[in-house]
Each structure stands twice: as C-alpha cells, then as structure tokens.
mmCIF file of C-alpha atoms and ligand atoms in Angstrom:
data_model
loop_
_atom_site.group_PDB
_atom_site.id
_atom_site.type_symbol
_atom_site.label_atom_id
_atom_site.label_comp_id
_atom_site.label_asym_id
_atom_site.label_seq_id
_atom_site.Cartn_x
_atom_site.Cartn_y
_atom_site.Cartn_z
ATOM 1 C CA UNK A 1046 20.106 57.564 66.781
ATOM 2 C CA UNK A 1047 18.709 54.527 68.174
ATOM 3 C CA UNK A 1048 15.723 54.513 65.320
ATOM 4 C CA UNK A 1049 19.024 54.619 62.930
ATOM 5 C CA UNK A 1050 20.807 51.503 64.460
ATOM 6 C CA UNK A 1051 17.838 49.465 64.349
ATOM 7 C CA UNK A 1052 16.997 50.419 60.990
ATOM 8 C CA UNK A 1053 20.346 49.242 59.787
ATOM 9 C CA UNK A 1054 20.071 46.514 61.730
ATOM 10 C CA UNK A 1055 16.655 45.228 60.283
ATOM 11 C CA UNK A 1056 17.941 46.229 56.891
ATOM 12 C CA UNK A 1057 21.320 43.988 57.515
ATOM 13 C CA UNK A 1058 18.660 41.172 58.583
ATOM 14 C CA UNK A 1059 16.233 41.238 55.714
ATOM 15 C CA UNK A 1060 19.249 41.260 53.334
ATOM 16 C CA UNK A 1061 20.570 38.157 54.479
ATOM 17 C CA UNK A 1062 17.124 36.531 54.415
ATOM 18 C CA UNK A 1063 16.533 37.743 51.481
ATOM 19 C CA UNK A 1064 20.252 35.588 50.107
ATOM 20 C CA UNK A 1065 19.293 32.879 52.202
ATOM 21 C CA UNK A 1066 15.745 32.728 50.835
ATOM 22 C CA UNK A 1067 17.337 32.758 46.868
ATOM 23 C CA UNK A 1068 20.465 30.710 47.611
ATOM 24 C CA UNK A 1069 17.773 27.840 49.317
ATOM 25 C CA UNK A 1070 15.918 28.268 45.572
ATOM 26 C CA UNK A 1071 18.753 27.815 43.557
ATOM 27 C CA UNK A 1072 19.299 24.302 45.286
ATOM 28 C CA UNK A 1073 16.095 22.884 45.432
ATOM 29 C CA UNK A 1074 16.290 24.055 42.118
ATOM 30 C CA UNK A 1075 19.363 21.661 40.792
ATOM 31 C CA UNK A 1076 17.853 19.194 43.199
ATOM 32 C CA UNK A 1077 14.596 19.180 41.073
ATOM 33 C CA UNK A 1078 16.345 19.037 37.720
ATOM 34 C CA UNK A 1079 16.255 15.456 36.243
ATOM 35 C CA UNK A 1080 19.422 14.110 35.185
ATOM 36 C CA UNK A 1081 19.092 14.815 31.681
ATOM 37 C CA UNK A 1082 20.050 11.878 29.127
ATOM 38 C CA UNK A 1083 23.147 12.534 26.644
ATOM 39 C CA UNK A 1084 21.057 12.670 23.693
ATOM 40 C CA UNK A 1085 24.159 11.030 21.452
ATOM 41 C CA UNK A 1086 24.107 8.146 23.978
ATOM 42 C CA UNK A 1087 23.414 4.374 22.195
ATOM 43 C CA UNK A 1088 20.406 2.509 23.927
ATOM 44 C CA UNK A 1089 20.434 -1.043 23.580
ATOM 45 C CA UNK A 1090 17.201 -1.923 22.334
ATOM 46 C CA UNK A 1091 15.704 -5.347 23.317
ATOM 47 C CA UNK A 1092 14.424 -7.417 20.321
ATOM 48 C CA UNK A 1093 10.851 -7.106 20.481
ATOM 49 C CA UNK A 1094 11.370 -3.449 21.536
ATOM 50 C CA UNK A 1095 13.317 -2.886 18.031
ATOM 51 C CA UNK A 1096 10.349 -5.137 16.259
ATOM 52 C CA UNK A 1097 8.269 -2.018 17.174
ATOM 53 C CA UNK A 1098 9.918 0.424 15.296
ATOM 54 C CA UNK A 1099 9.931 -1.813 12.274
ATOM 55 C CA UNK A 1100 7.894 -0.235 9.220
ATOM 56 C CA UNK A 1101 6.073 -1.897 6.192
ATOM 57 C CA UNK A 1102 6.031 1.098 4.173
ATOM 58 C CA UNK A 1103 7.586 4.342 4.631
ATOM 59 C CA UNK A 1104 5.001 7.665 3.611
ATOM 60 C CA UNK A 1105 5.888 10.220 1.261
ATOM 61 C CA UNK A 1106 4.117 13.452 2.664
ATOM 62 C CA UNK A 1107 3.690 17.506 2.965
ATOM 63 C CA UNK A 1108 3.904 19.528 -0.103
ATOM 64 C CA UNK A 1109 2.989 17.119 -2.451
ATOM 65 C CA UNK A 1110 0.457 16.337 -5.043
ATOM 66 C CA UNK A 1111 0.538 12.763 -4.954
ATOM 67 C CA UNK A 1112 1.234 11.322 -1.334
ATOM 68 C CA UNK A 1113 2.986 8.215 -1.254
ATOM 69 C CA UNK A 1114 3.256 4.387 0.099
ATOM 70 C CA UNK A 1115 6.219 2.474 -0.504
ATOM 71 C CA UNK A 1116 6.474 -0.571 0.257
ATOM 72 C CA UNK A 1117 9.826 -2.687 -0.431
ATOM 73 C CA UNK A 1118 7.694 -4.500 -3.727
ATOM 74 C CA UNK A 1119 6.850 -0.836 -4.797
ATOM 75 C CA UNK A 1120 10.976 0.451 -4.849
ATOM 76 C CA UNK A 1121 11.847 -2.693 -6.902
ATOM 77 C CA UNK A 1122 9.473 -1.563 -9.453
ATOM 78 C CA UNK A 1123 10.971 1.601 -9.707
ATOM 79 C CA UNK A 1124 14.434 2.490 -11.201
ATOM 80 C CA UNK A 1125 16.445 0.406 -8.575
ATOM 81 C CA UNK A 1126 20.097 1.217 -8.480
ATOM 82 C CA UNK A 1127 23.148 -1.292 -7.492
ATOM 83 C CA UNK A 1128 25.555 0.434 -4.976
ATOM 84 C CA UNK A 1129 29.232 -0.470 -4.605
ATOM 85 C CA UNK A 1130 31.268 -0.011 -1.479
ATOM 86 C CA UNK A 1131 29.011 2.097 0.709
ATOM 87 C CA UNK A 1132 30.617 2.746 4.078
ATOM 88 C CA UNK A 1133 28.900 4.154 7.155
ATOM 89 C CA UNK A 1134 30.792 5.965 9.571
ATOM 90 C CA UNK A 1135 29.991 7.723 12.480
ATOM 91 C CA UNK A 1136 30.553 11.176 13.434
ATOM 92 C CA UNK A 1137 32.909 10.422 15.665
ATOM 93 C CA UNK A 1138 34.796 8.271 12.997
ATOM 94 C CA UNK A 1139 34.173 4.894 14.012
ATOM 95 C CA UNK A 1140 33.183 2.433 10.694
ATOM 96 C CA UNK A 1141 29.728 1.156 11.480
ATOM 97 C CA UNK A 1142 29.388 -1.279 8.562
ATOM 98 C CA UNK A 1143 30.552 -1.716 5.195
ATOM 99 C CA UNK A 1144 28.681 -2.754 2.242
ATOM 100 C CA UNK A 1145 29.974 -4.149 -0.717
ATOM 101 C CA UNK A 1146 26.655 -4.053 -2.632
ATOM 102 C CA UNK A 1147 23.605 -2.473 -1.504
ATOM 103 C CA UNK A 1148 20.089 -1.830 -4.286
ATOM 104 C CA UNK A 1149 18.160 1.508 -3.642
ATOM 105 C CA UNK A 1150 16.166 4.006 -5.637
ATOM 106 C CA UNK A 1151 17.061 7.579 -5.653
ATOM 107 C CA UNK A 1152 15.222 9.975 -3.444
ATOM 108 C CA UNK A 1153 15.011 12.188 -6.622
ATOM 109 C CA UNK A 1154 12.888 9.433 -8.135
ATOM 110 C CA UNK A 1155 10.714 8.973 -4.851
ATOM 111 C CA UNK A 1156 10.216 12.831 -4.774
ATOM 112 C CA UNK A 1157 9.027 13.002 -8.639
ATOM 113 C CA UNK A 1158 6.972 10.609 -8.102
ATOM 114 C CA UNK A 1159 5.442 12.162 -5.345
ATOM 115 C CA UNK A 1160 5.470 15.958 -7.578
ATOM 116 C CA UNK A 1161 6.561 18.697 -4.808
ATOM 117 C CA UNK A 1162 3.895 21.371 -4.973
ATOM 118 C CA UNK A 1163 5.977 24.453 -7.006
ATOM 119 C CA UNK A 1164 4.698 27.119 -8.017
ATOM 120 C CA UNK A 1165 6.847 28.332 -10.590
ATOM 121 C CA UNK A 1166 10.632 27.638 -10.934
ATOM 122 C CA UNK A 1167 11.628 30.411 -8.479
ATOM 123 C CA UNK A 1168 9.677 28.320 -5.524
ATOM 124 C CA UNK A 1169 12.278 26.021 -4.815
ATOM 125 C CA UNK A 1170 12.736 26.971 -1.235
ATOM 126 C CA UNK A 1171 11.800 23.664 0.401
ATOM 127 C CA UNK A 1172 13.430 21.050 2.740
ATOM 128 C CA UNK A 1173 12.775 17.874 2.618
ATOM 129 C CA UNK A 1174 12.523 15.174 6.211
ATOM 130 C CA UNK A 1175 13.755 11.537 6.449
ATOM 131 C CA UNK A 1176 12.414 10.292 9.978
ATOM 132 C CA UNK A 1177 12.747 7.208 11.548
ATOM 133 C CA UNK A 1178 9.859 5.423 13.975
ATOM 134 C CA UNK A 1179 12.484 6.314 16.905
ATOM 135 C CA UNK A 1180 12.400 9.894 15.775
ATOM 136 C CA UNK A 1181 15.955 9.902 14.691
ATOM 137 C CA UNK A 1182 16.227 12.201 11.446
ATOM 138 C CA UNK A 1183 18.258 14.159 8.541
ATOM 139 C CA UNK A 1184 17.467 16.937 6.529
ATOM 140 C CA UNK A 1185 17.883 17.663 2.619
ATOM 141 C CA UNK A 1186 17.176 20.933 0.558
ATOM 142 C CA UNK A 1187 15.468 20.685 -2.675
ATOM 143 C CA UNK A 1188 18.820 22.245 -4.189
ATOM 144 C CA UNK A 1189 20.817 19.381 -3.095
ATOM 145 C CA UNK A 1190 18.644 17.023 -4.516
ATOM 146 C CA UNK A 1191 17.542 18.759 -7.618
ATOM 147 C CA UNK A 1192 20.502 20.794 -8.343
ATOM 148 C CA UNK A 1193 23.592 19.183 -6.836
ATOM 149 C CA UNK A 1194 25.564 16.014 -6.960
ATOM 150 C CA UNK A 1195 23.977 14.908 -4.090
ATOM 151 C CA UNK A 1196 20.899 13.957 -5.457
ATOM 152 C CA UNK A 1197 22.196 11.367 -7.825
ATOM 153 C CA UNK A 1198 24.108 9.765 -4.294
ATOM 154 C CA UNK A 1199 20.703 10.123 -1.925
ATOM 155 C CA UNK A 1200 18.525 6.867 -1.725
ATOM 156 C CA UNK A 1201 16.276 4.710 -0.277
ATOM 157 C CA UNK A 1202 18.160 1.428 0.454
ATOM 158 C CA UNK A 1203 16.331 -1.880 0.782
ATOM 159 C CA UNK A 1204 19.140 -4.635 0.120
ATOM 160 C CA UNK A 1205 22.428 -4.834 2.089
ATOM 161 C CA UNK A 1206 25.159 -7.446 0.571
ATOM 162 C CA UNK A 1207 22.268 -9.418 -1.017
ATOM 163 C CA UNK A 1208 19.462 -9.201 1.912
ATOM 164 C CA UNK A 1209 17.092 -6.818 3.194
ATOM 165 C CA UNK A 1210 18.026 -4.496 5.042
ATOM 166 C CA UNK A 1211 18.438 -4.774 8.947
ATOM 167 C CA UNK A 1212 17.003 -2.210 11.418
ATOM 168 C CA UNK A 1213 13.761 -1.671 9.586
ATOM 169 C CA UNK A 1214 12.858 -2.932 5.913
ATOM 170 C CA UNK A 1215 14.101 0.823 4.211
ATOM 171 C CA UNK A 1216 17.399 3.067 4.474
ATOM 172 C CA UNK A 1217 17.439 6.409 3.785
ATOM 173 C CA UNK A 1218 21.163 7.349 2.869
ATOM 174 C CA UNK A 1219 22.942 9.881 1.422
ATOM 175 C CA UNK A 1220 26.497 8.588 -0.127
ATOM 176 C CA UNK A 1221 28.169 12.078 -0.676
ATOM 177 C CA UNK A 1222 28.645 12.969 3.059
ATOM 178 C CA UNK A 1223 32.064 13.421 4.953
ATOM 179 C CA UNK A 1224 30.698 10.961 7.722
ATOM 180 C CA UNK A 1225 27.903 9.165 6.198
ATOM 181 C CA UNK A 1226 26.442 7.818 9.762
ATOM 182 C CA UNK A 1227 24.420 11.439 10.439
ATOM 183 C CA UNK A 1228 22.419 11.088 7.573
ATOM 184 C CA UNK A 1229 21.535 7.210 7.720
ATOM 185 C CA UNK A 1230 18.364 6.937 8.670
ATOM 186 C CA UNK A 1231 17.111 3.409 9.844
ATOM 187 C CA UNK A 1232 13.754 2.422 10.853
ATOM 188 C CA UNK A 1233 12.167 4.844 7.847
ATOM 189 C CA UNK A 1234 9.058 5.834 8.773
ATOM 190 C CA UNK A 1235 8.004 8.625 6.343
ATOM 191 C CA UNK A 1236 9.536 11.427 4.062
ATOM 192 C CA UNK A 1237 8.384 15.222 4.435
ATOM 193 C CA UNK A 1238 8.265 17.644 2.336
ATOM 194 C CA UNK A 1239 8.052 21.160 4.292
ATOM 195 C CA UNK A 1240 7.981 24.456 2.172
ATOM 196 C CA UNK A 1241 10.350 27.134 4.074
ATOM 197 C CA UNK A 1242 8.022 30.222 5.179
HETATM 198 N N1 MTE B 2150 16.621 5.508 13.217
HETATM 199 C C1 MTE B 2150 17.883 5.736 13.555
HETATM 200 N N2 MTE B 2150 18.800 5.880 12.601
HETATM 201 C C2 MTE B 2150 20.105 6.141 12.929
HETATM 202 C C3 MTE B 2150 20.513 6.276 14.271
HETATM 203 C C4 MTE B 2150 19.499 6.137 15.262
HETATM 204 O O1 MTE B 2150 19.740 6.263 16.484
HETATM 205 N N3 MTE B 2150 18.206 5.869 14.871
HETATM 206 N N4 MTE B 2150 21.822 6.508 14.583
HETATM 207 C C5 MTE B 2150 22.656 7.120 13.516
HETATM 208 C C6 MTE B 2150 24.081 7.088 13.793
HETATM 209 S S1 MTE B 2150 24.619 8.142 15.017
HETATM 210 C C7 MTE B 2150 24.971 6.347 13.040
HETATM 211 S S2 MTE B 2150 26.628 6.492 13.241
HETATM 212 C C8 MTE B 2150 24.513 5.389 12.034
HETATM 213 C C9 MTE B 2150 25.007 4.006 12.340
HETATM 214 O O2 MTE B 2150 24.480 3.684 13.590
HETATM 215 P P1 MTE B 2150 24.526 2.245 14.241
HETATM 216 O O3 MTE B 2150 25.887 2.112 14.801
HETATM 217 O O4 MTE B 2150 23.458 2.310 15.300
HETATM 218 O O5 MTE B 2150 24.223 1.259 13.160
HETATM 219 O O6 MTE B 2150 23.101 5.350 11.941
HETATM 220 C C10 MTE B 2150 22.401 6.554 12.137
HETATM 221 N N5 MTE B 2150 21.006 6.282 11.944
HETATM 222 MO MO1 MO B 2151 26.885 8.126 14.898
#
C-alpha cells in the first residue's frame, strides 16, 4: 500500500516536471524567435544605398540559345514602343505614379531575341523571371506572352515622361494587370527563363 502511494506520488511529480520542463521550452522558445520583418513593409533606402542596386544592363538568361546584355543603347535599337497613360498602382490601391508617356520594347521582342530553347511546339511549359538587384520579382508564363494579350502590354521601360527611368536605368512592366504595382519591377537586374519540370 505504501509502495502504491509513493508510486503515485513520484508519478504525480515527474508529470509536472515533465510540463514544467516543456512549458520552460516553449518560452525560451518565443524568446529566441527574432522579430520577423513584415516582408510588404517600405524601407527607405539612403541614396548611395539605392546607387547600389542601380544596373547598366539587365541579363537575359536560362533556357536560351542566345544569352543576352541590354543595355539602355541596345533597347533603342530595337522596336521601341511609345506608351500612353501608364498608371502604377499598388496592391493595396494607392496610385504610385502616373505616366503620360513612357518608350519600352516588348518582352516578346527581348525573349525572341534571346530564342527560348523549345523543343517542338508542344514544349511550351516555361516561366519566365523579372528580378530586381533588391530581389524583388514577378513571374510570366510563356502562354501569356506568346499566346495572350498580355504579351503585346509586357515591356521593358527605359523613358518615363521624356527621361530615363528612375530607380534603376530599366522597368520591367506589364500594362494588362488589375493593380499594375506587383508586377513593376525596378532596379532590373536580369530576365530568366526556367523550363517547368
Ligand atoms: N525592385 C523593386 N521593384 C518594386 C518594388 C520593390 O520593392 N523593389 N515594389 C513594388 C511595389 S509593391 C509597387 S506598388 C510598385 C511601386 O512601388 P514604389 O511605391 O516603391 O514606387 O513597384 C513595385 N516594384
Ligand atoms: Mo505595392
């Protein structure tokens, strides 16, 4: 009887360590965790900090035959297009500018340029990359481009209202979106081609 009351009793005991012991984890655990940044949150960027992410030339790369620099010179000796009223606005449907006129050249050009490795006309299963030197990015499919709309409304802007571009020296924008903001990529770095496995 006695062997049976302290059994209980160490049992009782080791249970309530036992809580202790995972309650104390759970804690230190939340006390470890870094306060994690809101990823949609706007850093202000100091001058020389946004110099950084400028780029000369944006790379055309992945599944292609002919990998590509462009340069500002090299778009305006392509088929450059004049742009009327282009208006970026944010997800969360604040304007963020407004162009009246704006010169680009069609992704679609860039990409045929460039030749997207297909083998046959059933492999069309790719998506293409725009990325920015911050790492900011947006993501086309070959149908939108080749097959849709959308690719006659998808460029590479290099002239705002008559100058270059701010934020970088090329604009990757797609005109046809509900909120045009997502995919407006500033600070171009390259375009990818990636072929879905
Ligand atoms: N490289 C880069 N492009 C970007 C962003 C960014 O953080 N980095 N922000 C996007 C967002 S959320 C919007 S609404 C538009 C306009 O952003 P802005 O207000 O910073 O000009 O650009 C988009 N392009
Ligand atoms: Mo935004």
């Amino acid at each position: 009887m006695k062997t049976k009351t302290y059994l209980f009793a160490l049992f009782i005991a080791l249970t309530f360590t036992m809580c202790n012991t995972s309650k104390k984890e759970d804690v230190d655990q939340t006390e470890k965790t870094p306060k994690v940044k809101e990823s949609d949150e706007h850093i202000a960027l100091s001058p020389a900090d946004s110099l950084k992410l400028v780029n000369h030339q944006i790379e055309i790369k992945g599944e292609v035959e002919f990998p590509l620099q462009l340069t500002v010179d090299s778009l305006r000796k392509m088929k450059v297009v004049d742009i009327n009223n282009l208006k970026i606005v944010c997800q969360s449907g604040a304007v963020k500018k407004d162009d009246k006129t704006s010169k680009g050249v069609l992704l679609k050009d860039i990409l045929e340029k460039a030749k997207i490795k297909q083998n046959g006309h059933k492999d069309r299963n790719f998506y293409i990359v725009a990325r920015a030197s911050d790492d900011y990015k947006a993501t086309f499919s070959w149908a939108e481009i080749f097959n849709n709309p959308t690719g006659e409304n998808t460029y590479v802007l290099f002239e705002e209202n008559g100058k270059p571009v701010k934020n970088g020296e090329m604009i990757l924008i797609c005109g046809n979106d509900i909120k045009t903001g997502p995919r407006h990529v500033y600070w171009l770095k390259t375009i990818e081609v990636y072929k879905v496995k």
